[in-house]
Short mmCIF file of C-alpha atoms in Angstrom, two decimals:
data_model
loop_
_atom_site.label_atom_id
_atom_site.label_comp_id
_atom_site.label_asym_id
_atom_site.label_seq_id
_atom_site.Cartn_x
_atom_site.Cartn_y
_atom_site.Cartn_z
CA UNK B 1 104.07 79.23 92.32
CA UNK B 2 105.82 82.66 91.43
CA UNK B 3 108.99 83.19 92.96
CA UNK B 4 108.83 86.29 95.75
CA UNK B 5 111.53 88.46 95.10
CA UNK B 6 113.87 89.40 97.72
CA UNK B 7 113.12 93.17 97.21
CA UNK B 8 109.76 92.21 98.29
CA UNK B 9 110.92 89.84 101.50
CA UNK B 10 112.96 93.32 102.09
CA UNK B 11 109.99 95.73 102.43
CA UNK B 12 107.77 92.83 104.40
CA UNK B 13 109.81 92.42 106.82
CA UNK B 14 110.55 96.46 106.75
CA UNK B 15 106.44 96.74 107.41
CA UNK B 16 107.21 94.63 110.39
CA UNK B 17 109.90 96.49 111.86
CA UNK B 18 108.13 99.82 110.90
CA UNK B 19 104.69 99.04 112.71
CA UNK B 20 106.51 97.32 116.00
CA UNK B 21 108.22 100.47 116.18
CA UNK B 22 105.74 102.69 116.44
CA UNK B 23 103.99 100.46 118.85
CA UNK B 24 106.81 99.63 121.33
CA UNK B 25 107.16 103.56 121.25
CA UNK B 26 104.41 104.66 122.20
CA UNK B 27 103.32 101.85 124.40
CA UNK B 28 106.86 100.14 125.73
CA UNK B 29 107.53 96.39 124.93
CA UNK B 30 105.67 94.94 127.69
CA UNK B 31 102.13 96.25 126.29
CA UNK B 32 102.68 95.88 123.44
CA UNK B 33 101.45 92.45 121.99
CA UNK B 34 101.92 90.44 118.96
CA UNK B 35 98.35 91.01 117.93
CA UNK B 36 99.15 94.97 118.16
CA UNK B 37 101.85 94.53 115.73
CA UNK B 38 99.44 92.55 113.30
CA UNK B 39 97.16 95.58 113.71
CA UNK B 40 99.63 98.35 113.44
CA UNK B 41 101.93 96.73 109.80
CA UNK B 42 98.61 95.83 108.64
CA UNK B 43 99.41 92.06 107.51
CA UNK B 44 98.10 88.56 108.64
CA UNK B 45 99.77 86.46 111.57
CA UNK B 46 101.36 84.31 108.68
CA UNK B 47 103.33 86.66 107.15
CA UNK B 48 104.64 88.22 110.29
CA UNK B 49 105.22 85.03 111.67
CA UNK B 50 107.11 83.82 108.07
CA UNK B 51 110.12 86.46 109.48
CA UNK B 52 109.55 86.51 113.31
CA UNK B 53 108.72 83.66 115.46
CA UNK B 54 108.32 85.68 118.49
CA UNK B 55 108.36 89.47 119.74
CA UNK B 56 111.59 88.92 121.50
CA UNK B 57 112.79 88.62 117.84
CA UNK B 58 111.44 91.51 116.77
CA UNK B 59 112.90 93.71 119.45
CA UNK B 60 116.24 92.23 119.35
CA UNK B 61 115.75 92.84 115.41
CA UNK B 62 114.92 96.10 116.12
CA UNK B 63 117.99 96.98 118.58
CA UNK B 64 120.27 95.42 116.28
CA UNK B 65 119.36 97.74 113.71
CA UNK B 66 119.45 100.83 115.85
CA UNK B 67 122.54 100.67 116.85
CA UNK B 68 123.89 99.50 113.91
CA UNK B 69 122.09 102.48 112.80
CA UNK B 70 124.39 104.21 115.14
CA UNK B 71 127.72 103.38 114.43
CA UNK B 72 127.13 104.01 110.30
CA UNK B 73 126.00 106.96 111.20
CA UNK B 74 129.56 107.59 113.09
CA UNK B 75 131.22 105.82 110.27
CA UNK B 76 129.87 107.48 107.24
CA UNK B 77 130.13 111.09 109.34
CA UNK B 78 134.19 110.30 110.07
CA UNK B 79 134.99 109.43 106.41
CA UNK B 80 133.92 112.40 104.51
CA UNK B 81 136.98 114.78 103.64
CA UNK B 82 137.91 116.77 105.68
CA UNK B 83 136.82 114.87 108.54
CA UNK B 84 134.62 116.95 110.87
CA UNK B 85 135.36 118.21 113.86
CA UNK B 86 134.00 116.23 116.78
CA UNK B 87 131.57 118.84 117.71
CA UNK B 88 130.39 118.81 114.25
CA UNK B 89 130.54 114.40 114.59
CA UNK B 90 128.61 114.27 117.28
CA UNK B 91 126.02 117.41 116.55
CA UNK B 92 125.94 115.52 112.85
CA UNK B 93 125.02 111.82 114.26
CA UNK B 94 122.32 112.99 117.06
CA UNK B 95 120.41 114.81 114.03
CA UNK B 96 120.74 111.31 112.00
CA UNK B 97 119.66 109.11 115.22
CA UNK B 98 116.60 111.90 115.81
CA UNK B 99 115.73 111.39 112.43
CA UNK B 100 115.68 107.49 111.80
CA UNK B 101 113.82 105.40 109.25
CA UNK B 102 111.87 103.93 111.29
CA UNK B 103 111.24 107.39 112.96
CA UNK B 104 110.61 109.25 110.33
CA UNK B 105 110.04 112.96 111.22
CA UNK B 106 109.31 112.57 114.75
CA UNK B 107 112.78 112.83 116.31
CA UNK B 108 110.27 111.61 119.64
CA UNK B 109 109.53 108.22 118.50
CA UNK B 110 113.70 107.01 117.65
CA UNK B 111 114.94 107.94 120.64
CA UNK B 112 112.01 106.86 122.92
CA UNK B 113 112.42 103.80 121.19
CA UNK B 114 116.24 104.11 121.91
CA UNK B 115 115.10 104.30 125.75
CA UNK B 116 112.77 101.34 125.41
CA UNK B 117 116.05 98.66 124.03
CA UNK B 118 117.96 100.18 127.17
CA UNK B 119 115.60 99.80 129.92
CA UNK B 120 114.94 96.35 128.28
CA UNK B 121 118.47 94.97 128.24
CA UNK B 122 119.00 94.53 132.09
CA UNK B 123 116.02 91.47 131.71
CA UNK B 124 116.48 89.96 128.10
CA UNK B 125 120.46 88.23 128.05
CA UNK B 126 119.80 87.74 124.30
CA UNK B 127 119.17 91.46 123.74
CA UNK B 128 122.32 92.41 126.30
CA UNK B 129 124.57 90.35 124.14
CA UNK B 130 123.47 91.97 121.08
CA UNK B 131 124.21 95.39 122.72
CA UNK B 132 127.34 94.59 123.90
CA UNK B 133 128.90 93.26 120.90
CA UNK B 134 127.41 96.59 119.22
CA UNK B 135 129.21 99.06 122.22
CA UNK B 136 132.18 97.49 121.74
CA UNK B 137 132.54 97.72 117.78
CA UNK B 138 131.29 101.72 118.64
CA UNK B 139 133.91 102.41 121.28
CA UNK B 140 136.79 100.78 119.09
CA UNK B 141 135.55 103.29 116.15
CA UNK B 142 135.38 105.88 118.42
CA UNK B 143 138.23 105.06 120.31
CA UNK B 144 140.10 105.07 116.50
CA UNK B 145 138.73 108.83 115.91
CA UNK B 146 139.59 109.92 118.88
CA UNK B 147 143.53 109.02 118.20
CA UNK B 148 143.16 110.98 114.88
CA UNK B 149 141.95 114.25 116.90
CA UNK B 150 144.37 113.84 119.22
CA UNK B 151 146.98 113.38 116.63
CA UNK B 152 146.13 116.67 114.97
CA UNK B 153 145.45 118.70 117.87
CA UNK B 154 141.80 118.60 118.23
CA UNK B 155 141.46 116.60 121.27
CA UNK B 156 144.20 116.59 124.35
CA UNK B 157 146.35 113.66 124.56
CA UNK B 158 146.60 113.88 127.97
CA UNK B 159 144.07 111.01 128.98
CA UNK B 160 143.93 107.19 126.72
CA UNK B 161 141.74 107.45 123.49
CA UNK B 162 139.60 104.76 125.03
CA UNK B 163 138.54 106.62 128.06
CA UNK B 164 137.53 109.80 125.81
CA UNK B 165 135.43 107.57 123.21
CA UNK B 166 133.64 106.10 126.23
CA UNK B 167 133.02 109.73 127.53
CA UNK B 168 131.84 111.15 124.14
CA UNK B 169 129.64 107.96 123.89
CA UNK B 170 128.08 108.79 126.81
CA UNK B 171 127.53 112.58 126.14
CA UNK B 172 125.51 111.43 122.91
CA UNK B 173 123.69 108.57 125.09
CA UNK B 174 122.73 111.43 127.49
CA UNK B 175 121.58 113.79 124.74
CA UNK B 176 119.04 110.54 123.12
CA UNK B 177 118.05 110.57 127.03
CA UNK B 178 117.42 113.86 126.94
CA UNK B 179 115.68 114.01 123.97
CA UNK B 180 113.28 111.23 124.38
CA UNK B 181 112.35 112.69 127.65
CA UNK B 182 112.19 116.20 126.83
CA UNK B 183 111.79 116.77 123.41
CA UNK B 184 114.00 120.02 123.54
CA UNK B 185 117.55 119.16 122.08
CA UNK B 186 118.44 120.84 119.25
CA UNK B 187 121.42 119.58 117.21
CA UNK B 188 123.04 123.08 116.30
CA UNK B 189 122.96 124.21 120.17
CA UNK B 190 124.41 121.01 120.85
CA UNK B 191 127.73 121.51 118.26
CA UNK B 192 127.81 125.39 119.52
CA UNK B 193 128.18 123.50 123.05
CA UNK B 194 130.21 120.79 122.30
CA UNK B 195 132.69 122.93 120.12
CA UNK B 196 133.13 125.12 123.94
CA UNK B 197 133.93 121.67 125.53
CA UNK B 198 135.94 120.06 123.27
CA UNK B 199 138.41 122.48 122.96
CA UNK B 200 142.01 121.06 123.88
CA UNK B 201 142.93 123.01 127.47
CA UNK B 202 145.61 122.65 130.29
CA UNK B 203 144.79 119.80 132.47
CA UNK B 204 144.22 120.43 136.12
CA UNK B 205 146.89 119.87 138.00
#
């Protein structure tokens, strides 16, 4: 029998993800059924069963990836020279997370997708977990850029790193929110917004 290559396990298992996607976005996880994945990748119960025993497995695949998605997108964003401003961060990784592989052009279908793994997480322990583990490696690289701007002037140092990343984690959580909602955020409104918030002013008293 001829070896299968592992570029070709790759793009299986890619059709998988791909076609749950589309179907867990547009009809939620709990309507969706195994037999509608079959349908929408367009192979045989073997060969999606060969990579995922269950659909649990396929939606914690599939929130694994997204936010993993996530924080490269942070990652790769922070390390080009010069770094970008965190209006320009932010603004820069909401267009990425609109724009997804497995969303293609629709910047609907990521982030609705992004809603579906959030209003799953409360009931699946498994999928929590997951989602934890991934907040907490965001919030420490957040937390890290956050020291940087405040180093160099571009954020106050008035309140801990920490407590900013979690705030700035949250605007961008909001803005998926809004987007998969709405449909109406647009990225470069969003840095012209951000860059009037951000900007390092007195504290209250």
């Amino acid at each position: 029998m001829a070896r299968v290559s592992q570029a070709h396990l790759d793009a299986r298992r890619r059709q998988i993800l791909d076609g749950a996607v589309r179907c867990f976005a547009r009809n939620g996880f709990h309507a969706t059924s195994m037999q509608d994945v079959l349908r929408e990748s367009e192979l045989s119960a073997g060969a999606v069963y060969r990579y995922f025993s269950s659909k649990d497995e396929i939606i914690r695949a599939i929130a694994v990836e997204v936010v993993d998605t996530i924080r490269s997108a942070y990652a790769e964003a922070a390390a080009t020279s010069p770094r970008p401003t965190p209006d320009a961060l932010l603004s820069t990784v909401l267009d990425r997370v609109f724009h997804m592989a497995a969303g293609g052009d629709d910047p609907l279908l990521s982030t609705r997708l992004i809603l579906q793994v959030w209003a799953e997480t409360p009931r699946n322990e498994d999928l929590a977990a997951a989602l934890r583990a991934g907040f907490a490696s965001l919030h420490e690289l957040w937390a890290g850029l956050v020291r940087d701007y405040q180093a160099d002037g571009q954020l106050p140092a008035e309140a801990p790193a920490a407590d900013i990343a979690r705030v700035l984690i949250a605007t961008a959580q909001g803005l998926i929110a809004q987007q998969a909602l709405f449909g109406d955020v647009d990225t470069g409104t969003v840095r012209v917004a951000l860059h009037a918030v951000l900007r390092p002013m007195t504290p209250p008293d």
